PDB file of C-alpha atoms in Angstrom:
ATOM      1  CA  MET A   1      53.463 -45.367   6.167  1.00 65.00           C
ATOM      2  CA  ALA A   2      54.994 -46.746   9.354  1.00 78.00           C
ATOM      3  CA  ASP A   3      54.682 -50.455  10.146  1.00 91.00           C
ATOM      4  CA  GLU A   4      52.111 -51.486  12.731  1.00 89.00           C
ATOM      5  CA  CYS A   5      54.778 -52.385  15.296  1.00 91.00           C
ATOM      6  CA  PHE A   6      55.873 -48.731  15.360  1.00 94.00           C
ATOM      7  CA  ARG A   7      52.531 -46.928  15.073  1.00 93.00           C
ATOM      8  CA  HIS A   8      50.231 -49.131  17.191  1.00 95.00           C
ATOM      9  CA  PRO A   9      49.889 -47.633  20.688  1.00 95.00           C
ATOM     10  CA  ARG A  10      50.146 -51.077  22.294  1.00 97.00           C
ATOM     11  CA  LEU A  11      53.121 -52.270  20.257  1.00 97.00           C
ATOM     12  CA  ALA A  12      55.362 -49.190  20.087  1.00 97.00           C
ATOM     13  CA  PRO A  13      56.110 -49.194  23.854  1.00 96.00           C
ATOM     14  CA  LEU A  14      57.395 -52.783  23.530  1.00 97.00           C
ATOM     15  CA  TYR A  15      60.112 -51.953  21.016  1.00 95.00           C
ATOM     16  CA  ASP A  16      62.866 -51.090  23.477  1.00 96.00           C
ATOM     17  CA  VAL A  17      62.035 -54.035  25.746  1.00 95.00           C
ATOM     18  CA  LEU A  18      61.971 -56.620  22.962  1.00 94.00           C
ATOM     19  CA  ASP A  19      65.182 -55.277  21.397  1.00 90.00           C
ATOM     20  CA  PRO A  20      67.246 -54.096  24.377  1.00 88.00           C
ATOM     21  CA  ASP A  21      70.743 -54.616  22.944  1.00 89.00           C
ATOM     22  CA  ARG A  22      71.560 -51.509  20.909  1.00 92.00           C
ATOM     23  CA  GLY A  23      75.282 -52.072  20.663  1.00 91.00           C
ATOM     24  CA  ASP A  24      74.847 -51.447  16.932  1.00 93.00           C
ATOM     25  CA  LEU A  25      74.610 -47.735  17.749  1.00 96.00           C
ATOM     26  CA  ASP A  26      78.140 -47.562  19.158  1.00 95.00           C
ATOM     27  CA  ALA A  27      79.637 -47.276  15.672  1.00 95.00           C
ATOM     28  CA  TYR A  28      77.366 -44.313  14.879  1.00 97.00           C
ATOM     29  CA  LEU A  29      78.305 -42.532  18.089  1.00 97.00           C
ATOM     30  CA  LEU A  30      81.967 -42.993  17.209  1.00 96.00           C
ATOM     31  CA  MET A  31      81.377 -41.596  13.723  1.00 97.00           C
ATOM     32  CA  ALA A  32      79.583 -38.557  15.113  1.00 98.00           C
ATOM     33  CA  GLU A  33      82.704 -37.955  17.200  1.00 97.00           C
ATOM     34  CA  GLU A  34      85.042 -38.790  14.311  1.00 96.00           C
ATOM     35  CA  TYR A  35      83.361 -36.221  12.059  1.00 97.00           C
ATOM     36  CA  GLY A  36      82.968 -33.594  14.773  1.00 97.00           C
ATOM     37  CA  ALA A  37      79.206 -33.463  14.212  1.00 98.00           C
ATOM     38  CA  ARG A  38      77.422 -30.808  16.270  1.00 98.00           C
ATOM     39  CA  ARG A  39      74.055 -31.002  14.483  1.00 98.00           C
ATOM     40  CA  VAL A  40      72.548 -34.375  13.551  1.00 98.00           C
ATOM     41  CA  LEU A  41      69.415 -35.434  11.719  1.00 99.00           C
ATOM     42  CA  ASP A  42      68.228 -38.880  12.859  1.00 98.00           C
ATOM     43  CA  VAL A  43      65.956 -40.212  10.093  1.00 98.00           C
ATOM     44  CA  GLY A  44      63.571 -42.886  11.348  1.00 98.00           C
ATOM     45  CA  CYS A  45      64.374 -42.055  14.953  1.00 98.00           C
ATOM     46  CA  GLY A  46      61.654 -44.353  16.297  1.00 97.00           C
ATOM     47  CA  THR A  47      61.543 -44.412  20.090  1.00 98.00           C
ATOM     48  CA  GLY A  48      64.498 -42.042  20.251  1.00 98.00           C
ATOM     49  CA  VAL A  49      67.258 -44.296  21.568  1.00 98.00           C
ATOM     50  CA  PHE A  50      70.005 -42.949  19.294  1.00 98.00           C
ATOM     51  CA  ALA A  51      68.768 -39.355  19.296  1.00 98.00           C
ATOM     52  CA  LEU A  52      68.915 -39.266  23.089  1.00 98.00           C
ATOM     53  CA  LEU A  53      72.395 -40.806  23.163  1.00 98.00           C
ATOM     54  CA  LEU A  54      73.552 -37.993  20.885  1.00 98.00           C
ATOM     55  CA  ALA A  55      71.785 -35.349  22.968  1.00 98.00           C
ATOM     56  CA  ASP A  56      73.526 -36.722  26.071  1.00 97.00           C
ATOM     57  CA  ARG A  57      76.779 -35.756  24.360  1.00 97.00           C
ATOM     58  CA  GLY A  58      75.675 -32.165  23.838  1.00 98.00           C
ATOM     59  CA  ILE A  59      74.793 -32.620  20.161  1.00 98.00           C
ATOM     60  CA  GLU A  60      71.847 -30.731  18.652  1.00 98.00           C
ATOM     61  CA  VAL A  61      69.518 -33.438  17.332  1.00 98.00           C
ATOM     62  CA  THR A  62      66.467 -33.447  15.096  1.00 98.00           C
ATOM     63  CA  GLY A  63      64.638 -36.774  15.042  1.00 98.00           C
ATOM     64  CA  VAL A  64      62.029 -37.491  12.378  1.00 98.00           C
ATOM     65  CA  ASP A  65      59.724 -40.502  12.159  1.00 98.00           C
ATOM     66  CA  PRO A  66      56.358 -41.274  10.513  1.00 97.00           C
ATOM     67  CA  ALA A  67      55.139 -43.333  13.498  1.00 97.00           C
ATOM     68  CA  GLY A  68      53.355 -41.124  15.990  1.00 97.00           C
ATOM     69  CA  ALA A  69      53.165 -43.831  18.660  1.00 97.00           C
ATOM     70  CA  SER A  70      56.938 -44.314  18.585  1.00 98.00           C
ATOM     71  CA  LEU A  71      57.464 -40.567  18.880  1.00 98.00           C
ATOM     72  CA  ASP A  72      55.134 -40.544  21.879  1.00 98.00           C
ATOM     73  CA  VAL A  73      57.428 -43.092  23.533  1.00 98.00           C
ATOM     74  CA  ALA A  74      60.475 -40.977  22.656  1.00 98.00           C
ATOM     75  CA  ARG A  75      58.938 -37.790  24.017  1.00 98.00           C
ATOM     76  CA  GLY A  76      58.215 -39.518  27.321  1.00 98.00           C
ATOM     77  CA  LYS A  77      61.836 -40.427  28.001  1.00 98.00           C
ATOM     78  CA  PRO A  78      64.192 -38.510  30.309  1.00 97.00           C
ATOM     79  CA  GLY A  79      66.000 -35.763  28.416  1.00 97.00           C
ATOM     80  CA  ALA A  80      63.535 -35.807  25.511  1.00 98.00           C
ATOM     81  CA  GLY A  81      63.182 -32.036  25.691  1.00 98.00           C
ATOM     82  CA  ARG A  82      66.700 -31.660  24.309  1.00 98.00           C
ATOM     83  CA  VAL A  83      65.680 -33.224  20.972  1.00 98.00           C
ATOM     84  CA  ARG A  84      63.533 -31.677  18.252  1.00 98.00           C
ATOM     85  CA  TRP A  85      60.998 -34.380  17.340  1.00 98.00           C
ATOM     86  CA  LEU A  86      59.267 -34.223  13.951  1.00 98.00           C
ATOM     87  CA  HIS A  87      56.329 -36.404  12.905  1.00 98.00           C
ATOM     88  CA  GLY A  88      56.855 -37.206   9.242  1.00 97.00           C
ATOM     89  CA  ASP A  89      59.678 -38.305   6.970  1.00 97.00           C
ATOM     90  CA  ALA A  90      62.760 -36.905   5.288  1.00 98.00           C
ATOM     91  CA  THR A  91      60.866 -35.858   2.170  1.00 97.00           C
ATOM     92  CA  ARG A  92      59.188 -32.977   4.063  1.00 95.00           C
ATOM     93  CA  LEU A  93      61.730 -31.441   6.387  1.00 98.00           C
ATOM     94  CA  PRO A  94      61.927 -27.864   7.607  1.00 97.00           C
ATOM     95  CA  PRO A  95      65.061 -25.910   6.619  1.00 97.00           C
ATOM     96  CA  LEU A  96      68.094 -27.551   8.247  1.00 98.00           C
ATOM     97  CA  ARG A  97      71.885 -27.444   7.934  1.00 98.00           C
ATOM     98  CA  VAL A  98      73.175 -30.527   9.722  1.00 98.00           C
ATOM     99  CA  ASP A  99      76.661 -31.992   9.864  1.00 98.00           C
ATOM    100  CA  LEU A 100      75.483 -35.592   9.865  1.00 98.00           C
ATOM    101  CA  ALA A 101      72.339 -37.490   8.885  1.00 98.00           C
ATOM    102  CA  THR A 102      71.828 -41.075  10.006  1.00 98.00           C
ATOM    103  CA  MET A 103      69.574 -44.007   9.235  1.00 98.00           C
ATOM    104  CA  THR A 104      70.311 -46.721  11.781  1.00 97.00           C
ATOM    105  CA  ALA A 105      69.033 -50.298  12.068  1.00 95.00           C
ATOM    106  CA  ASN A 106      66.427 -51.170   9.390  1.00 94.00           C
ATOM    107  CA  VAL A 107      65.512 -47.607   8.462  1.00 98.00           C
ATOM    108  CA  ALA A 108      67.159 -47.410   5.018  1.00 98.00           C
ATOM    109  CA  GLN A 109      65.890 -50.844   4.000  1.00 98.00           C
ATOM    110  CA  ALA A 110      62.382 -50.120   5.298  1.00 97.00           C
ATOM    111  CA  ILE A 111      62.160 -47.238   2.789  1.00 98.00           C
ATOM    112  CA  ALA A 112      61.449 -49.882   0.190  1.00 97.00           C
ATOM    113  CA  GLY A 113      59.601 -48.013  -2.554  1.00 97.00           C
ATOM    114  CA  PRO A 114      61.833 -46.380  -5.183  1.00 97.00           C
ATOM    115  CA  ASP A 115      59.971 -43.047  -5.073  1.00 97.00           C
ATOM    116  CA  ASP A 116      60.149 -42.897  -1.268  1.00 97.00           C
ATOM    117  CA  TRP A 117      63.844 -43.843  -1.282  1.00 98.00           C
ATOM    118  CA  HIS A 118      64.811 -41.234  -3.870  1.00 98.00           C
ATOM    119  CA  GLY A 119      62.701 -38.643  -2.089  1.00 98.00           C
ATOM    120  CA  THR A 120      64.513 -39.460   1.153  1.00 98.00           C
ATOM    121  CA  LEU A 121      67.919 -39.057  -0.470  1.00 98.00           C
ATOM    122  CA  ARG A 122      66.848 -35.692  -1.905  1.00 98.00           C
ATOM    123  CA  GLY A 123      65.440 -34.513   1.419  1.00 98.00           C
ATOM    124  CA  VAL A 124      68.529 -35.504   3.374  1.00 98.00           C
ATOM    125  CA  HIS A 125      70.804 -33.900   0.795  1.00 98.00           C
ATOM    126  CA  ALA A 126      68.928 -30.605   1.200  1.00 98.00           C
ATOM    127  CA  ALA A 127      69.235 -30.851   4.992  1.00 98.00           C
ATOM    128  CA  LEU A 128      73.011 -31.410   4.969  1.00 98.00           C
ATOM    129  CA  ARG A 129      75.463 -28.543   4.965  1.00 98.00           C
ATOM    130  CA  PRO A 130      78.096 -28.715   2.205  1.00 98.00           C
ATOM    131  CA  GLY A 131      80.538 -31.381   3.367  1.00 98.00           C
ATOM    132  CA  GLY A 132      77.949 -32.902   5.694  1.00 98.00           C
ATOM    133  CA  ARG A 133      77.690 -36.676   5.731  1.00 98.00           C
ATOM    134  CA  LEU A 134      74.953 -39.254   5.328  1.00 98.00           C
ATOM    135  CA  VAL A 135      75.550 -42.561   7.118  1.00 98.00           C
ATOM    136  CA  PHE A 136      73.262 -45.571   6.906  1.00 98.00           C
ATOM    137  CA  GLU A 137      73.413 -49.324   7.152  1.00 97.00           C
ATOM    138  CA  THR A 138      71.974 -52.022   4.941  1.00 97.00           C
ATOM    139  CA  ARG A 139      72.227 -55.793   4.953  1.00 97.00           C
ATOM    140  CA  ASP A 140      74.362 -57.371   2.257  1.00 97.00           C
ATOM    141  CA  PRO A 141      71.880 -59.346   0.131  1.00 97.00           C
ATOM    142  CA  ALA A 142      74.571 -61.970  -0.498  1.00 96.00           C
ATOM    143  CA  ALA A 143      74.307 -63.032   3.164  1.00 96.00           C
ATOM    144  CA  ARG A 144      70.580 -63.870   2.717  1.00 97.00           C
ATOM    145  CA  ALA A 145      69.714 -62.889   6.291  1.00 97.00           C
ATOM    146  CA  TRP A 146      65.990 -63.524   5.752  1.00 97.00           C
ATOM    147  CA  GLU A 147      66.606 -67.280   5.627  1.00 97.00           C
ATOM    148  CA  GLU A 148      67.072 -67.151   9.408  1.00 95.00           C
ATOM    149  CA  TRP A 149      63.831 -65.257  10.084  1.00 97.00           C
ATOM    150  CA  ASN A 150      61.546 -68.010  11.311  1.00 97.00           C
ATOM    151  CA  ARG A 151      59.558 -68.925  14.403  1.00 97.00           C
ATOM    152  CA  GLU A 152      62.008 -71.565  15.569  1.00 97.00           C
ATOM    153  CA  ALA A 153      64.927 -69.133  15.652  1.00 96.00           C
ATOM    154  CA  SER A 154      63.044 -66.070  16.927  1.00 97.00           C
ATOM    155  CA  HIS A 155      60.386 -67.312  19.365  1.00 98.00           C
ATOM    156  CA  ARG A 156      60.675 -65.980  22.899  1.00 97.00           C
ATOM    157  CA  VAL A 157      58.648 -64.923  25.892  1.00 98.00           C
ATOM    158  CA  THR A 158      59.573 -61.603  27.515  1.00 97.00           C
ATOM    159  CA  GLU A 159      58.337 -60.333  30.860  1.00 97.00           C
ATOM    160  CA  VAL A 160      57.452 -56.674  30.328  1.00 97.00           C
ATOM    161  CA  PRO A 161      57.011 -54.490  33.439  1.00 95.00           C
ATOM    162  CA  GLY A 162      53.446 -53.300  33.754  1.00 95.00           C
ATOM    163  CA  VAL A 163      52.328 -55.477  30.843  1.00 97.00           C
ATOM    164  CA  GLY A 164      53.111 -59.070  31.786  1.00 98.00           C
ATOM    165  CA  ALA A 165      54.419 -61.899  29.653  1.00 98.00           C
ATOM    166  CA  VAL A 166      54.661 -61.135  25.934  1.00 98.00           C
ATOM    167  CA  GLU A 167      55.253 -63.903  23.396  1.00 98.00           C
ATOM    168  CA  SER A 168      56.820 -62.911  20.071  1.00 98.00           C
ATOM    169  CA  TRP A 169      58.224 -64.409  16.893  1.00 98.00           C
ATOM    170  CA  VAL A 170      58.937 -63.492  13.272  1.00 98.00           C
ATOM    171  CA  GLU A 171      58.296 -65.361  10.028  1.00 98.00           C
ATOM    172  CA  VAL A 172      59.030 -64.500   6.402  1.00 98.00           C
ATOM    173  CA  ARG A 173      55.842 -64.160   4.369  1.00 97.00           C
ATOM    174  CA  GLU A 174      57.172 -63.458   0.874  1.00 98.00           C
ATOM    175  CA  THR A 175      60.344 -62.816  -1.089  1.00 98.00           C
ATOM    176  CA  ASP A 176      60.041 -60.899  -4.349  1.00 97.00           C
ATOM    177  CA  GLY A 177      63.400 -60.046  -5.904  1.00 96.00           C
ATOM    178  CA  PRO A 178      65.082 -57.513  -3.595  1.00 98.00           C
ATOM    179  CA  LEU A 179      61.977 -57.250  -1.372  1.00 98.00           C
ATOM    180  CA  VAL A 180      61.443 -59.434   1.687  1.00 98.00           C
ATOM    181  CA  THR A 181      58.179 -59.247   3.628  1.00 98.00           C
ATOM    182  CA  PHE A 182      57.996 -60.684   7.131  1.00 98.00           C
ATOM    183  CA  ARG A 183      55.486 -60.721   9.971  1.00 97.00           C
ATOM    184  CA  TRP A 184      55.974 -60.160  13.684  1.00 97.00           C
ATOM    185  CA  THR A 185      53.372 -61.851  15.884  1.00 98.00           C
ATOM    186  CA  ILE A 186      52.895 -60.543  19.423  1.00 98.00           C
ATOM    187  CA  VAL A 187      50.740 -62.362  22.010  1.00 98.00           C
ATOM    188  CA  PHE A 188      49.805 -60.711  25.303  1.00 98.00           C
ATOM    189  CA  ALA A 189      49.363 -63.266  28.075  1.00 98.00           C
ATOM    190  CA  ALA A 190      47.351 -60.837  30.198  1.00 97.00           C
ATOM    191  CA  ASP A 191      44.333 -60.847  27.906  1.00 97.00           C
ATOM    192  CA  GLY A 192      45.247 -63.233  25.081  1.00 97.00           C
ATOM    193  CA  ALA A 193      45.349 -60.440  22.499  1.00 98.00           C
ATOM    194  CA  VAL A 194      47.228 -61.353  19.324  1.00 98.00           C
ATOM    195  CA  LEU A 195      48.643 -58.487  17.233  1.00 97.00           C
ATOM    196  CA  THR A 196      50.648 -58.767  14.026  1.00 97.00           C
ATOM    197  CA  SER A 197      52.851 -56.355  12.131  1.00 97.00           C
ATOM    198  CA  ASP A 198      54.023 -56.861   8.551  1.00 97.00           C
ATOM    199  CA  SER A 199      57.207 -55.208   7.296  1.00 97.00           C
ATOM    200  CA  THR A 200      58.950 -55.135   3.920  1.00 97.00           C
ATOM    201  CA  LEU A 201      62.672 -54.514   3.545  1.00 98.00           C
ATOM    202  CA  ARG A 202      64.590 -53.830   0.351  1.00 98.00           C
ATOM    203  CA  PHE A 203      67.981 -55.525   0.015  1.00 98.00           C
ATOM    204  CA  ARG A 204      70.115 -53.213  -2.133  1.00 98.00           C
ATOM    205  CA  THR A 205      73.334 -54.258  -3.815  1.00 96.00           C
ATOM    206  CA  ARG A 206      76.508 -52.162  -3.582  1.00 96.00           C
ATOM    207  CA  ARG A 207      76.051 -51.125  -7.203  1.00 97.00           C
ATOM    208  CA  GLU A 208      72.487 -49.974  -6.579  1.00 97.00           C
ATOM    209  CA  ILE A 209      73.602 -47.948  -3.560  1.00 98.00           C
ATOM    210  CA  GLU A 210      76.454 -46.348  -5.497  1.00 98.00           C
ATOM    211  CA  ASP A 211      74.177 -45.450  -8.424  1.00 98.00           C
ATOM    212  CA  ASP A 212      71.456 -43.999  -6.188  1.00 98.00           C
ATOM    213  CA  LEU A 213      73.901 -41.823  -4.263  1.00 98.00           C
ATOM    214  CA  ALA A 214      75.527 -40.540  -7.449  1.00 98.00           C
ATOM    215  CA  ALA A 215      72.129 -39.755  -8.964  1.00 98.00           C
ATOM    216  CA  HIS A 216      71.386 -37.447  -6.038  1.00 98.00           C
ATOM    217  CA  ASP A 217      74.729 -35.633  -5.984  1.00 98.00           C
ATOM    218  CA  TYR A 218      76.385 -37.465  -3.103  1.00 98.00           C
ATOM    219  CA  VAL A 219      80.045 -38.415  -3.082  1.00 98.00           C
ATOM    220  CA  LEU A 220      80.558 -41.914  -1.730  1.00 98.00           C
ATOM    221  CA  ASP A 221      83.359 -41.871   0.849  1.00 98.00           C
ATOM    222  CA  GLU A 222      83.432 -45.546   1.779  1.00 97.00           C
ATOM    223  CA  ILE A 223      81.415 -48.636   2.586  1.00 96.00           C
ATOM    224  CA  ARG A 224      82.493 -50.217   5.855  1.00 95.00           C
ATOM    225  CA  ASP A 225      81.770 -53.623   7.312  1.00 92.00           C
ATOM    226  CA  ALA A 226      79.300 -53.292  10.201  1.00 91.00           C
ATOM    227  CA  PRO A 227      81.276 -54.080  13.377  1.00 87.00           C
ATOM    228  CA  ASP A 228      78.340 -55.857  15.027  1.00 86.00           C
ATOM    229  CA  ARG A 229      77.519 -57.976  11.937  1.00 87.00           C
ATOM    230  CA  PRO A 230      80.788 -58.514  10.050  1.00 90.00           C
ATOM    231  CA  GLY A 231      80.305 -59.991   6.614  1.00 92.00           C
ATOM    232  CA  ARG A 232      76.540 -59.493   6.827  1.00 95.00           C
ATOM    233  CA  GLU A 233      75.843 -55.775   6.935  1.00 95.00           C
ATOM    234  CA  LEU A 234      77.310 -52.687   5.289  1.00 95.00           C
ATOM    235  CA  VAL A 235      77.704 -49.184   6.663  1.00 97.00           C
ATOM    236  CA  VAL A 236      77.549 -46.589   3.874  1.00 98.00           C
ATOM    237  CA  ILE A 237      79.216 -43.181   4.300  1.00 98.00           C
ATOM    238  CA  ALA A 238      78.730 -40.391   1.758  1.00 98.00           C
ATOM    239  CA  HIS A 239      78.860 -36.614   1.786  1.00 98.00           C
ATOM    240  CA  ARG A 240      77.250 -33.641   0.121  1.00 98.00           C
ATOM    241  CA  PRO A 241      79.924 -31.840  -1.919  1.00 98.00           C
TER     242      PRO A 241
END
């Protein structure tokens, strides 16, 4: 089930405006070039930012996401016709043979339930050609990023074209072992509407990642430091033998 911020028809169109700096995707574009990927599966493609960047480079892209409202935003963007958009998740994919599968931003951590996570790893494995790679990022739990998720640090007011001023902030609601639940609050100045969206992320250790990949017949190539969050986030690279 997608979080409210991605599936609500009033919230999904705000995603790109409230998070405009996607420099985190540069490393993935470089890896697609590094590995000579011509066919890419973008798991949790959301509003299609990364999928469209790949398509701009002549890459055949399939983007899958459970949030219909986010896919509606993606389909409305210039060049969207070059991407195959699928409403769903990686556990129910059509037959594919891709060179690279990606889970950018919070996607891997947002697949918090063990059954959903293992199902995703199985689905991606089936979609990869032999030798194809899975790349995803995850925050290092040792950095305890959630301790900085509070109203004081995150509060802002953004002027959104056609919408007006939008006030937003995030606050942690609960921590339960490796699970952290937080709430985004969005206030629309135009009509005073207040919408909230709760999300839960799973913070996996290196050992857990290694064990999960091995259990689903991946070979771990390396775990890199994320260039945009050094010391705080890991980029995991594995392949299907």
